[in-house]
Amino acid sequence: MSPQFSRRAFFRGVVVLLSGAVLAACAPTPRGYSGERRPLPVPPLAEGELIDGRRTFRLDAGEINARILPDEDTPAWGFNGNHLGPTLLLPRGEEVQMEVHNGLGEMTTIHWHGMKLPAEMDGGPHQPIEPGETWTPTWTVDQPAATLWYHPHPHGLTGLHAYRGLAGLLYITDPESTALKIPQDYGVDDIPVVLMDHNFNEDGSLNEIEDPDLGLRGEVPTVNGITNATFTASTPRLRLRLLDASTMRFFNLRFSDGRPFQVIAADSGLLPEPVEVENIYLSPGERAEILVDLDVGEEVMLEAAEFPENLEVPEDEFSLDFGLGDHFELLQLRGPAESSPAPAALPATLIPAIDLDTEGAVEREFRLNTFEINGETMDMTRVDLIIDHDRPEIWTVSNENSDWIHNFHIHNAFFHVLSVEGTQAPIWTQGPKDTVALPPGASVRLAVSFGPYPDPGWAYMYHCHMLFHEDQGMMGQFVMLEPGQEVDLGEVYGHTAH
Ligand SMILES: [Cu+2]
């Protein structure tokens, strides 16, 4: 039986929320949100340089002074001299090479989140870049257009390194997506929106004290690395590429007037057709592309609203406060100054629906519980599972906690959410995705497609992308093999041969 998405109504759930204005009135204004709004910074778009047939990108990780707050410098990390990195444009079918230089005082790694690529190039915990070293992974981009991102992944330190600002976007383009009548003028009508959160010390420096339960969850949201941002459109329709790059925060995103908007893409690429909603949820690592229309001269706020029912996390003295009841203004949008022709009608179909053939597929179960997956925490020398074929699998991932939220990310893969049980929370799309949120008690059935890169010598990760959970060991490893091959990790896992 091929999986059909018969639960359309379920996936399309729309939540009616209380008026944001009323709720915002009782919340304290986060630091950096009073006073004049600043124009939204747009990271530079990097198209790379063709060297020996490879589209080559240079990323210099280093310490920088960021203007996250309006009036103080914040010592932070970034790429090429900026807080957050450039947006890298990767055309499908091309061979790319990254030259990642570590100009920091400590080891880190850079992972290409959402990319199907050989495990040796993945940038997970087994590809450390020591201070002063340059790591040069190379691969051929072979997946549909999507908004992916790059971020650090050193074992046990991912949350801290991401919090300091080592992140950027990767746009995969292909002829099919480029031909669509949707906004695609970078920084003009196609806008990156990188959501993070921080805590600050009095002097403007980052507060890096980890909460023993919530890690580096911040109380000050930022968009593209600043507080209190505004963007003035020059066109009547904007495409926002939303990324939850925070370490631990879930966002319930909506507009202040409750206007509907169109979701056109999930983590791993375009949806078959636009889906109209009034709010969407993002958990750390997830992306969504949305289209929103603006009238001449109007102002509307992209905001993070309270999660209905606290996303089913009990609101009692025994339960952690995951920040699901927080309400923030994130990004003010202003309509164009002058009227212009109405935007083209939205395409009814964006891409042909992908139907993964899961007949007879290998099925696996992943039970998430506190910091463990299937009763274990991460061991860098242990291979948790082997995939020795190139067909899709069905993974069932369950959150066994009744009072904790988690999510689940798989490297070198994308998936469709076949079904959701154990929660009333709406999941707004079945995919394609690479990260899925799991409210308490939720269980998802995923049809997972892996990149075809068997290699007995290197492992890929799957993990909770709430980075404090990941850093506490909520992660496992899989190796992809040809049939009959055996895992041969050699010295690699001692980090002496790479
Ligand atoms: Cu978790």
Short mmCIF file of C-alpha atoms and ligand atoms in Angstrom, two decimals:
data_model
loop_
_atom_site.label_atom_id
_atom_site.label_comp_id
_atom_site.label_asym_id
_atom_site.label_seq_id
_atom_site.Cartn_x
_atom_site.Cartn_y
_atom_site.Cartn_z
CA MET A 1 0.00 0.00 0.00
CA SER A 2 1.45 3.31 -0.94
CA PRO A 3 1.13 6.02 1.71
CA GLN A 4 -1.57 8.51 1.00
CA PHE A 5 -2.08 11.72 2.82
CA SER A 6 -5.68 11.18 3.72
CA ARG A 7 -5.52 13.39 6.78
CA ARG A 8 -5.45 16.61 4.89
CA ALA A 9 -7.83 18.32 7.30
CA PHE A 10 -5.61 17.31 10.17
CA PHE A 11 -2.47 18.64 8.56
CA ARG A 12 -4.14 21.85 7.62
CA GLY A 13 -5.24 22.67 11.14
CA VAL A 14 -5.50 26.35 11.76
CA VAL A 15 -5.53 27.71 15.25
CA VAL A 16 -7.50 30.71 16.32
CA LEU A 17 -5.58 32.77 18.82
CA LEU A 18 -6.43 35.54 21.19
CA SER A 19 -5.66 39.02 20.02
CA GLY A 20 -1.92 39.49 20.10
CA ALA A 21 -2.25 43.12 21.11
CA VAL A 22 -4.05 42.24 24.34
CA LEU A 23 -1.50 39.62 25.30
CA ALA A 24 1.51 41.70 24.31
CA ALA A 25 0.35 44.42 26.66
CA CYS A 26 1.06 42.26 29.70
CA ALA A 27 4.44 40.92 28.56
CA PRO A 28 7.66 42.79 29.41
CA THR A 29 9.44 44.31 26.43
CA PRO A 30 12.62 42.34 25.74
CA ARG A 31 15.90 44.21 25.80
CA GLY A 32 16.66 45.93 22.52
CA TYR A 33 12.99 46.31 21.54
CA SER A 34 12.30 49.85 22.71
CA GLY A 35 13.23 52.83 20.59
CA GLU A 36 13.61 53.10 16.87
CA ARG A 37 13.44 49.99 14.75
CA ARG A 38 16.46 49.13 12.65
CA PRO A 39 16.34 47.97 9.04
CA LEU A 40 16.47 44.19 8.74
CA PRO A 41 20.02 43.13 7.84
CA VAL A 42 20.12 40.81 4.84
CA PRO A 43 23.15 38.50 4.80
CA PRO A 44 25.27 38.84 1.65
CA LEU A 45 24.41 36.41 -1.13
CA ALA A 46 27.44 34.33 -2.13
CA GLU A 47 27.47 32.60 -5.49
CA GLY A 48 30.98 31.19 -5.04
CA GLU A 49 33.80 31.14 -7.51
CA LEU A 50 34.26 28.50 -10.18
CA ILE A 51 37.63 26.85 -9.55
CA ASP A 52 38.49 23.72 -11.54
CA GLY A 53 34.81 23.18 -12.25
CA ARG A 54 33.83 23.39 -8.61
CA ARG A 55 31.71 26.18 -7.24
CA THR A 56 33.94 27.16 -4.34
CA PHE A 57 32.89 29.06 -1.24
CA ARG A 58 35.12 30.45 1.50
CA LEU A 59 33.79 30.58 5.05
CA ASP A 60 36.05 32.10 7.69
CA ALA A 61 34.72 31.37 11.17
CA GLY A 62 35.95 33.97 13.61
CA GLU A 63 35.27 36.26 16.52
CA ILE A 64 33.44 39.47 15.64
CA ASN A 65 31.71 42.37 17.30
CA ALA A 66 28.00 42.13 16.57
CA ARG A 67 25.41 44.89 16.85
CA ILE A 68 22.65 42.56 18.02
CA LEU A 69 21.42 45.25 20.42
CA PRO A 70 21.04 48.85 19.19
CA ASP A 71 23.47 50.51 21.58
CA GLU A 72 26.11 47.97 22.58
CA ASP A 73 28.63 45.78 20.85
CA THR A 74 28.28 42.08 21.57
CA PRO A 75 31.40 39.95 21.18
CA ALA A 76 30.12 36.98 19.21
CA TRP A 77 31.07 34.57 16.45
CA GLY A 78 30.36 34.64 12.77
CA PHE A 79 31.66 34.10 9.27
CA ASN A 80 33.67 36.38 7.01
CA GLY A 81 33.60 39.19 9.55
CA ASN A 82 29.83 39.20 10.10
CA HIS A 83 27.56 37.85 12.78
CA LEU A 84 25.84 34.97 10.96
CA GLY A 85 27.21 33.86 7.62
CA PRO A 86 26.52 34.66 3.96
CA THR A 87 23.66 32.96 2.16
CA LEU A 88 25.27 30.41 -0.18
CA LEU A 89 23.59 29.81 -3.53
CA LEU A 90 23.98 26.20 -4.67
CA PRO A 91 22.60 25.28 -8.11
CA ARG A 92 21.39 21.69 -8.32
CA GLY A 93 23.71 19.46 -10.33
CA GLU A 94 26.88 21.42 -9.60
CA GLU A 95 29.95 20.23 -7.75
CA VAL A 96 30.64 22.49 -4.79
CA GLN A 97 33.60 22.91 -2.50
CA MET A 98 33.60 24.63 0.85
CA GLU A 99 36.76 26.09 2.31
CA VAL A 100 35.90 26.39 5.97
CA HIS A 101 38.64 28.09 7.94
CA ASN A 102 38.55 27.99 11.72
CA GLY A 103 39.78 31.36 12.98
CA LEU A 104 38.39 30.70 16.45
CA GLY A 105 40.33 29.73 19.54
CA GLU A 106 38.76 26.28 19.73
CA MET A 107 37.68 23.31 17.66
CA THR A 108 34.32 23.42 15.94
CA THR A 109 32.58 21.73 13.00
CA ILE A 110 30.22 23.01 10.30
CA HIS A 111 27.29 20.83 9.26
CA TRP A 112 25.23 21.30 6.08
CA HIS A 113 21.79 20.82 7.57
CA GLY A 114 19.32 19.23 5.14
CA MET A 115 21.93 18.29 2.55
CA LYS A 116 22.15 14.84 1.05
CA LEU A 117 25.88 14.25 0.79
CA PRO A 118 28.64 11.76 1.66
CA ALA A 119 29.02 11.28 5.42
CA GLU A 120 32.66 12.38 5.31
CA MET A 121 31.49 15.82 4.05
CA ASP A 122 28.57 16.13 6.48
CA GLY A 123 30.35 18.25 9.08
CA GLY A 124 29.02 16.36 12.07
CA PRO A 125 30.95 15.61 15.25
CA HIS A 126 33.44 13.40 13.35
CA GLN A 127 34.76 16.21 11.15
CA PRO A 128 36.42 18.55 13.68
CA ILE A 129 38.16 21.65 12.38
CA GLU A 130 40.96 22.60 14.74
CA PRO A 131 41.88 26.27 15.27
CA GLY A 132 43.86 27.56 12.29
CA GLU A 133 42.84 24.63 10.08
CA THR A 134 40.83 24.75 6.87
CA TRP A 135 38.38 21.94 6.06
CA THR A 136 37.48 21.52 2.39
CA PRO A 137 34.53 19.18 1.86
CA THR A 138 33.27 18.74 -1.68
CA TRP A 139 30.15 17.12 -3.10
CA THR A 140 27.66 17.32 -5.94
CA VAL A 141 24.37 19.04 -5.13
CA ASP A 142 21.67 16.55 -6.08
CA GLN A 143 18.34 17.40 -4.50
CA PRO A 144 15.41 19.72 -5.25
CA ALA A 145 15.38 23.45 -4.53
CA ALA A 146 15.18 24.14 -0.80
CA THR A 147 16.20 26.45 2.01
CA LEU A 148 18.86 24.64 4.03
CA TRP A 149 21.34 26.01 6.55
CA TYR A 150 24.80 25.49 7.97
CA HIS A 151 25.67 25.47 11.63
CA PRO A 152 28.21 24.01 14.07
CA HIS A 153 27.92 20.42 15.30
CA PRO A 154 30.82 19.65 17.71
CA HIS A 155 29.72 16.95 20.13
CA GLY A 156 28.55 18.45 23.42
CA LEU A 157 29.11 22.04 22.27
CA THR A 158 26.65 22.54 19.43
CA GLY A 159 24.28 24.69 21.49
CA LEU A 160 27.00 27.08 22.67
CA HIS A 161 28.62 27.44 19.24
CA ALA A 162 25.28 28.01 17.51
CA TYR A 163 24.24 30.51 20.19
CA ARG A 164 27.38 32.53 19.46
CA GLY A 165 26.24 32.94 15.87
CA LEU A 166 27.93 30.39 13.62
CA ALA A 167 25.03 29.94 11.22
CA GLY A 168 24.00 30.80 7.69
CA LEU A 169 21.59 29.82 4.95
CA LEU A 170 22.07 27.56 1.93
CA TYR A 171 19.71 28.04 -0.99
CA ILE A 172 19.50 25.17 -3.43
CA THR A 173 18.09 26.29 -6.77
CA ASP A 174 16.83 24.25 -9.70
CA PRO A 175 15.22 25.11 -13.05
CA GLU A 176 11.76 23.99 -11.90
CA SER A 177 11.68 26.35 -8.92
CA THR A 178 13.23 29.22 -10.85
CA ALA A 179 10.48 28.95 -13.48
CA LEU A 180 7.72 29.42 -10.89
CA LYS A 181 5.96 32.77 -10.61
CA ILE A 182 6.95 33.30 -7.00
CA PRO A 183 9.20 36.02 -5.56
CA GLN A 184 12.89 35.16 -6.05
CA ASP A 185 14.78 38.44 -6.02
CA TYR A 186 17.10 37.99 -3.02
CA GLY A 187 16.78 40.73 -0.43
CA VAL A 188 14.09 42.49 -2.48
CA ASP A 189 11.05 40.23 -2.41
CA ASP A 190 12.72 36.95 -1.33
CA ILE A 191 13.83 37.60 2.23
CA PRO A 192 15.80 35.41 4.63
CA VAL A 193 14.39 35.45 8.16
CA VAL A 194 16.74 33.77 10.63
CA LEU A 195 15.18 33.55 14.08
CA MET A 196 17.36 33.18 17.15
CA ASP A 197 17.22 34.16 20.82
CA HIS A 198 19.80 35.30 23.33
CA ASN A 199 20.38 36.45 26.88
CA PHE A 200 22.65 39.41 27.54
CA ASN A 201 24.80 40.60 30.39
CA GLU A 202 24.56 44.23 31.49
CA ASP A 203 27.49 45.22 29.24
CA GLY A 204 25.89 43.74 26.13
CA SER A 205 27.98 40.57 26.08
CA LEU A 206 26.24 37.23 25.61
CA ASN A 207 25.12 35.56 28.80
CA GLU A 208 26.37 32.00 28.32
CA ILE A 209 25.18 30.55 31.61
CA GLU A 210 23.35 27.35 30.74
CA ASP A 211 20.11 26.66 32.51
CA PRO A 212 20.40 23.08 33.84
CA ASP A 213 17.11 22.16 32.16
CA LEU A 214 16.81 24.52 29.21
CA GLY A 215 20.39 25.20 28.19
CA LEU A 216 20.83 28.47 26.31
CA ARG A 217 17.18 29.33 25.69
CA GLY A 218 17.15 33.11 25.32
CA GLU A 219 14.59 35.69 26.35
CA VAL A 220 15.51 38.19 23.64
CA PRO A 221 14.50 37.14 20.11
CA THR A 222 16.50 38.33 17.12
CA VAL A 223 15.88 38.33 13.38
CA ASN A 224 18.93 38.09 11.10
CA GLY A 225 21.05 38.90 14.13
CA ILE A 226 19.38 42.05 15.49
CA THR A 227 16.54 43.07 17.77
CA ASN A 228 13.56 45.20 16.77
CA ALA A 229 13.95 44.94 13.00
CA THR A 230 11.78 46.41 10.28
CA PHE A 231 11.61 45.67 6.57
CA THR A 232 9.99 47.98 4.03
CA ALA A 233 8.80 46.09 0.99
CA SER A 234 9.08 47.50 -2.52
CA THR A 235 6.70 44.89 -3.91
CA PRO A 236 3.17 43.84 -2.88
CA ARG A 237 4.18 40.23 -2.18
CA LEU A 238 7.04 38.92 -0.06
CA ARG A 239 8.51 35.46 0.20
CA LEU A 240 9.90 34.95 3.69
CA ARG A 241 12.32 32.08 4.22
CA LEU A 242 11.86 31.35 7.89
CA LEU A 243 14.48 29.42 9.87
CA ASP A 244 14.35 28.59 13.56
CA ALA A 245 18.08 28.83 14.30
CA SER A 246 17.56 29.07 18.05
CA THR A 247 19.03 26.46 20.33
CA MET A 248 15.87 25.59 22.27
CA ARG A 249 12.89 27.78 21.33
CA PHE A 250 9.75 26.77 19.50
CA PHE A 251 8.05 29.61 17.58
CA ASN A 252 4.33 29.87 16.83
CA LEU A 253 4.55 32.38 13.97
CA ARG A 254 1.65 34.56 12.87
CA PHE A 255 0.92 38.10 11.77
CA SER A 256 -0.39 40.63 14.27
CA ASP A 257 -3.68 41.08 12.42
CA GLY A 258 -4.16 37.34 11.95
CA ARG A 259 -3.96 37.64 8.17
CA PRO A 260 -3.72 34.38 6.29
CA PHE A 261 -0.57 33.57 4.37
CA GLN A 262 0.58 30.87 1.99
CA VAL A 263 3.12 28.22 2.95
CA ILE A 264 4.99 27.14 -0.18
CA ALA A 265 7.91 25.14 1.18
CA ALA A 266 8.90 23.05 4.17
CA ASP A 267 12.41 22.15 5.38
CA SER A 268 13.50 20.17 2.36
CA GLY A 269 11.74 21.90 -0.48
CA LEU A 270 8.57 23.10 -2.14
CA LEU A 271 5.19 21.69 -1.23
CA PRO A 272 3.11 20.24 -4.06
CA GLU A 273 0.73 23.18 -3.69
CA PRO A 274 0.51 26.35 -1.56
CA VAL A 275 -1.23 25.84 1.79
CA GLU A 276 -3.09 28.76 3.36
CA VAL A 277 -2.72 29.08 7.14
CA GLU A 278 -2.87 31.77 9.81
CA ASN A 279 0.03 30.47 11.87
CA ILE A 280 2.79 27.90 11.69
CA TYR A 281 5.01 26.25 14.26
CA LEU A 282 8.76 26.00 13.91
CA SER A 283 11.03 24.09 16.26
CA PRO A 284 14.83 24.43 16.27
CA GLY A 285 16.26 23.54 12.87
CA GLU A 286 12.96 23.69 10.97
CA ARG A 287 12.33 25.99 7.99
CA ALA A 288 9.28 27.19 6.12
CA GLU A 289 8.87 29.46 3.13
CA ILE A 290 5.78 31.64 3.17
CA LEU A 291 4.21 34.23 0.89
CA VAL A 292 2.53 37.25 2.43
CA ASP A 293 0.79 40.11 0.62
CA LEU A 294 1.11 43.72 1.80
CA ASP A 295 -1.01 46.75 0.97
CA VAL A 296 0.54 50.10 0.14
CA GLY A 297 1.88 51.81 3.24
CA GLU A 298 0.49 49.36 5.77
CA GLU A 299 2.37 47.94 8.75
CA VAL A 300 2.05 44.46 10.13
CA MET A 301 4.09 42.55 12.67
CA LEU A 302 5.46 39.04 12.28
CA GLU A 303 5.15 37.79 15.82
CA ALA A 304 5.72 34.74 17.95
CA ALA A 305 2.47 33.95 19.72
CA GLU A 306 1.64 31.73 22.66
CA PHE A 307 1.17 28.07 21.77
CA PRO A 308 -2.43 27.00 22.30
CA GLU A 309 -2.68 24.58 25.23
CA ASN A 310 1.02 25.29 25.88
CA LEU A 311 1.65 22.69 23.14
CA GLU A 312 0.26 20.14 25.63
CA VAL A 313 3.08 20.67 28.14
CA PRO A 314 1.39 20.78 31.56
CA GLU A 315 1.34 24.23 33.12
CA ASP A 316 2.00 23.27 36.72
CA GLU A 317 4.76 23.81 39.25
CA PHE A 318 6.42 20.49 38.35
CA SER A 319 6.80 21.11 34.63
CA LEU A 320 9.54 23.01 32.86
CA ASP A 321 8.74 26.34 31.26
CA PHE A 322 9.79 25.81 27.64
CA GLY A 323 8.77 29.38 26.78
CA LEU A 324 5.69 28.14 24.92
CA GLY A 325 3.57 30.84 26.55
CA ASP A 326 5.87 33.68 25.46
CA HIS A 327 4.71 36.34 23.07
CA PHE A 328 7.18 38.40 21.05
CA GLU A 329 7.21 40.93 18.28
CA LEU A 330 9.77 39.66 15.79
CA LEU A 331 9.82 41.64 12.56
CA GLN A 332 7.81 44.62 11.42
CA LEU A 333 6.85 44.55 7.75
CA ARG A 334 5.85 47.71 5.90
CA GLY A 335 3.97 47.65 2.65
CA PRO A 336 5.39 49.32 -0.45
CA ALA A 337 5.26 53.11 -0.62
CA GLU A 338 3.57 53.14 -4.00
CA SER A 339 1.01 50.92 -5.60
CA SER A 340 2.26 48.52 -8.22
CA PRO A 341 0.57 45.86 -10.35
CA ALA A 342 -1.02 43.11 -8.26
CA PRO A 343 1.16 40.03 -7.87
CA ALA A 344 0.67 37.20 -10.35
CA ALA A 345 -1.82 34.53 -9.41
CA LEU A 346 -0.19 31.86 -7.30
CA PRO A 347 0.63 28.68 -9.17
CA ALA A 348 -1.90 26.01 -8.17
CA THR A 349 0.84 23.41 -8.39
CA LEU A 350 4.39 24.10 -7.24
CA ILE A 351 6.03 20.73 -7.84
CA PRO A 352 4.74 17.26 -8.59
CA ALA A 353 3.99 15.43 -5.34
CA ILE A 354 6.76 13.03 -4.36
CA ASP A 355 5.38 9.60 -3.61
CA LEU A 356 8.03 7.58 -1.80
CA ASP A 357 7.58 3.88 -2.45
CA THR A 358 7.53 2.36 1.03
CA GLU A 359 6.07 -1.02 0.15
CA GLY A 360 7.98 -3.62 2.14
CA ALA A 361 10.16 -0.88 3.64
CA VAL A 362 12.40 -1.52 6.62
CA GLU A 363 10.69 -0.10 9.71
CA ARG A 364 12.50 1.28 12.76
CA GLU A 365 11.41 2.78 16.06
CA PHE A 366 12.94 5.67 17.96
CA ARG A 367 11.71 6.36 21.47
CA LEU A 368 12.66 9.79 22.78
CA ASN A 369 12.74 10.09 26.54
CA THR A 370 14.39 12.95 28.43
CA PHE A 371 17.96 12.94 27.03
CA GLU A 372 17.84 9.41 25.60
CA ILE A 373 16.89 7.76 22.32
CA ASN A 374 15.90 4.10 22.72
CA GLY A 375 17.31 4.13 26.23
CA GLU A 376 20.79 5.31 25.26
CA THR A 377 22.77 8.49 25.01
CA MET A 378 25.27 9.27 22.25
CA ASP A 379 28.49 7.26 22.08
CA MET A 380 30.88 8.53 19.41
CA THR A 381 32.30 5.01 19.00
CA ARG A 382 28.96 3.15 18.75
CA VAL A 383 27.08 2.64 15.50
CA ASP A 384 23.39 2.49 16.35
CA LEU A 385 22.08 1.29 13.04
CA ILE A 386 23.13 0.28 9.57
CA ILE A 387 21.28 1.02 6.34
CA ASP A 388 22.46 -1.34 3.60
CA HIS A 389 20.11 -0.43 0.78
CA ASP A 390 19.10 2.70 -1.14
CA ARG A 391 15.34 2.49 -0.60
CA PRO A 392 13.17 4.62 1.69
CA GLU A 393 12.52 3.39 5.23
CA ILE A 394 9.69 4.00 7.66
CA TRP A 395 10.77 5.47 10.97
CA THR A 396 8.35 5.82 13.86
CA VAL A 397 9.53 8.45 16.33
CA SER A 398 7.75 8.82 19.67
CA ASN A 399 8.09 11.35 22.45
CA GLU A 400 7.58 9.24 25.56
CA ASN A 401 7.73 12.24 27.88
CA SER A 402 4.37 13.57 29.05
CA ASP A 403 5.75 16.99 29.96
CA TRP A 404 8.71 17.63 27.63
CA ILE A 405 8.89 18.71 24.03
CA HIS A 406 11.46 17.29 21.61
CA ASN A 407 12.06 17.24 17.90
CA PHE A 408 13.91 14.88 15.58
CA HIS A 409 16.35 15.55 12.74
CA ILE A 410 17.90 13.02 10.35
CA HIS A 411 21.11 13.76 8.43
CA ASN A 412 21.47 12.91 4.72
CA ALA A 413 17.72 12.54 4.41
CA PHE A 414 14.35 14.08 3.89
CA PHE A 415 11.04 12.61 4.93
CA HIS A 416 7.30 12.89 4.64
CA VAL A 417 5.18 12.75 7.75
CA LEU A 418 2.75 9.90 7.04
CA SER A 419 0.76 10.21 10.24
CA VAL A 420 0.76 11.85 13.66
CA GLU A 421 -0.72 10.34 16.81
CA GLY A 422 -0.91 11.20 20.47
CA THR A 423 -1.31 14.95 20.06
CA GLN A 424 -3.98 17.41 19.03
CA ALA A 425 -1.38 19.98 17.98
CA PRO A 426 -1.68 20.71 14.28
CA ILE A 427 1.25 19.78 12.09
CA TRP A 428 0.78 22.02 9.09
CA THR A 429 2.46 19.95 6.44
CA GLN A 430 3.58 16.43 5.73
CA GLY A 431 6.79 17.61 4.12
CA PRO A 432 9.29 17.26 2.57
CA LYS A 433 11.04 17.80 5.88
CA ASP A 434 14.23 16.88 7.72
CA THR A 435 13.21 17.93 11.22
CA VAL A 436 9.89 17.31 12.95
CA ALA A 437 8.51 18.62 16.23
CA LEU A 438 7.15 16.22 18.85
CA PRO A 439 4.79 17.60 21.51
CA PRO A 440 4.49 15.49 24.69
CA GLY A 441 3.21 12.00 23.91
CA ALA A 442 3.32 12.56 20.15
CA SER A 443 4.31 9.83 17.74
CA VAL A 444 5.07 10.41 14.06
CA ARG A 445 5.45 7.92 11.25
CA LEU A 446 7.97 9.10 8.68
CA ALA A 447 8.73 7.88 5.16
CA VAL A 448 12.45 8.62 4.96
CA SER A 449 14.51 8.96 1.78
CA PHE A 450 18.30 8.84 2.23
CA GLY A 451 21.10 10.15 0.07
CA PRO A 452 22.78 7.31 -1.87
CA TYR A 453 26.27 7.55 -0.39
CA PRO A 454 27.33 4.21 1.10
CA ASP A 455 30.63 4.48 2.98
CA PRO A 456 31.69 2.02 5.69
CA GLY A 457 34.11 4.56 7.14
CA TRP A 458 31.86 7.38 8.28
CA ALA A 459 28.62 7.79 10.24
CA TYR A 460 25.66 10.15 9.96
CA MET A 461 23.67 11.49 12.91
CA TYR A 462 20.02 11.50 13.93
CA HIS A 463 19.13 13.54 16.98
CA CYS A 464 16.86 15.84 18.88
CA HIS A 465 17.55 19.33 17.46
CA MET A 466 16.80 21.06 20.74
CA LEU A 467 20.51 21.65 21.06
CA PHE A 468 20.74 21.33 24.82
CA HIS A 469 19.13 17.88 24.50
CA GLU A 470 21.50 16.97 21.68
CA ASP A 471 24.49 18.14 23.69
CA GLN A 472 23.32 16.04 26.64
CA GLY A 473 23.57 13.01 24.35
CA MET A 474 20.18 12.79 22.64
CA MET A 475 21.75 11.57 19.41
CA GLY A 476 22.59 8.36 17.57
CA GLN A 477 24.63 7.34 14.54
CA PHE A 478 23.92 5.39 11.38
CA VAL A 479 26.22 4.11 8.66
CA MET A 480 25.15 3.57 5.07
CA LEU A 481 26.60 0.51 3.33
CA GLU A 482 26.41 -1.40 0.09
CA PRO A 483 24.72 -4.77 0.65
CA GLY A 484 27.30 -7.13 2.13
CA GLN A 485 29.69 -4.38 3.25
CA GLU A 486 30.76 -4.11 6.88
CA VAL A 487 31.29 -1.04 9.00
CA ASP A 488 34.97 -0.12 9.12
CA LEU A 489 35.38 3.02 11.14
CA GLY A 490 39.08 2.40 11.73
CA GLU A 491 40.85 5.20 13.51
CA VAL A 492 38.30 7.73 12.45
CA TYR A 493 36.36 7.67 15.67
CA GLY A 494 39.46 8.44 17.67
CA HIS A 495 39.73 11.54 15.49
CA THR A 496 43.23 10.64 14.43
CA ALA A 497 42.56 9.90 10.77
CA HIS A 498 40.51 12.31 8.78
CU CU B 1 14.85 16.83 22.89
#
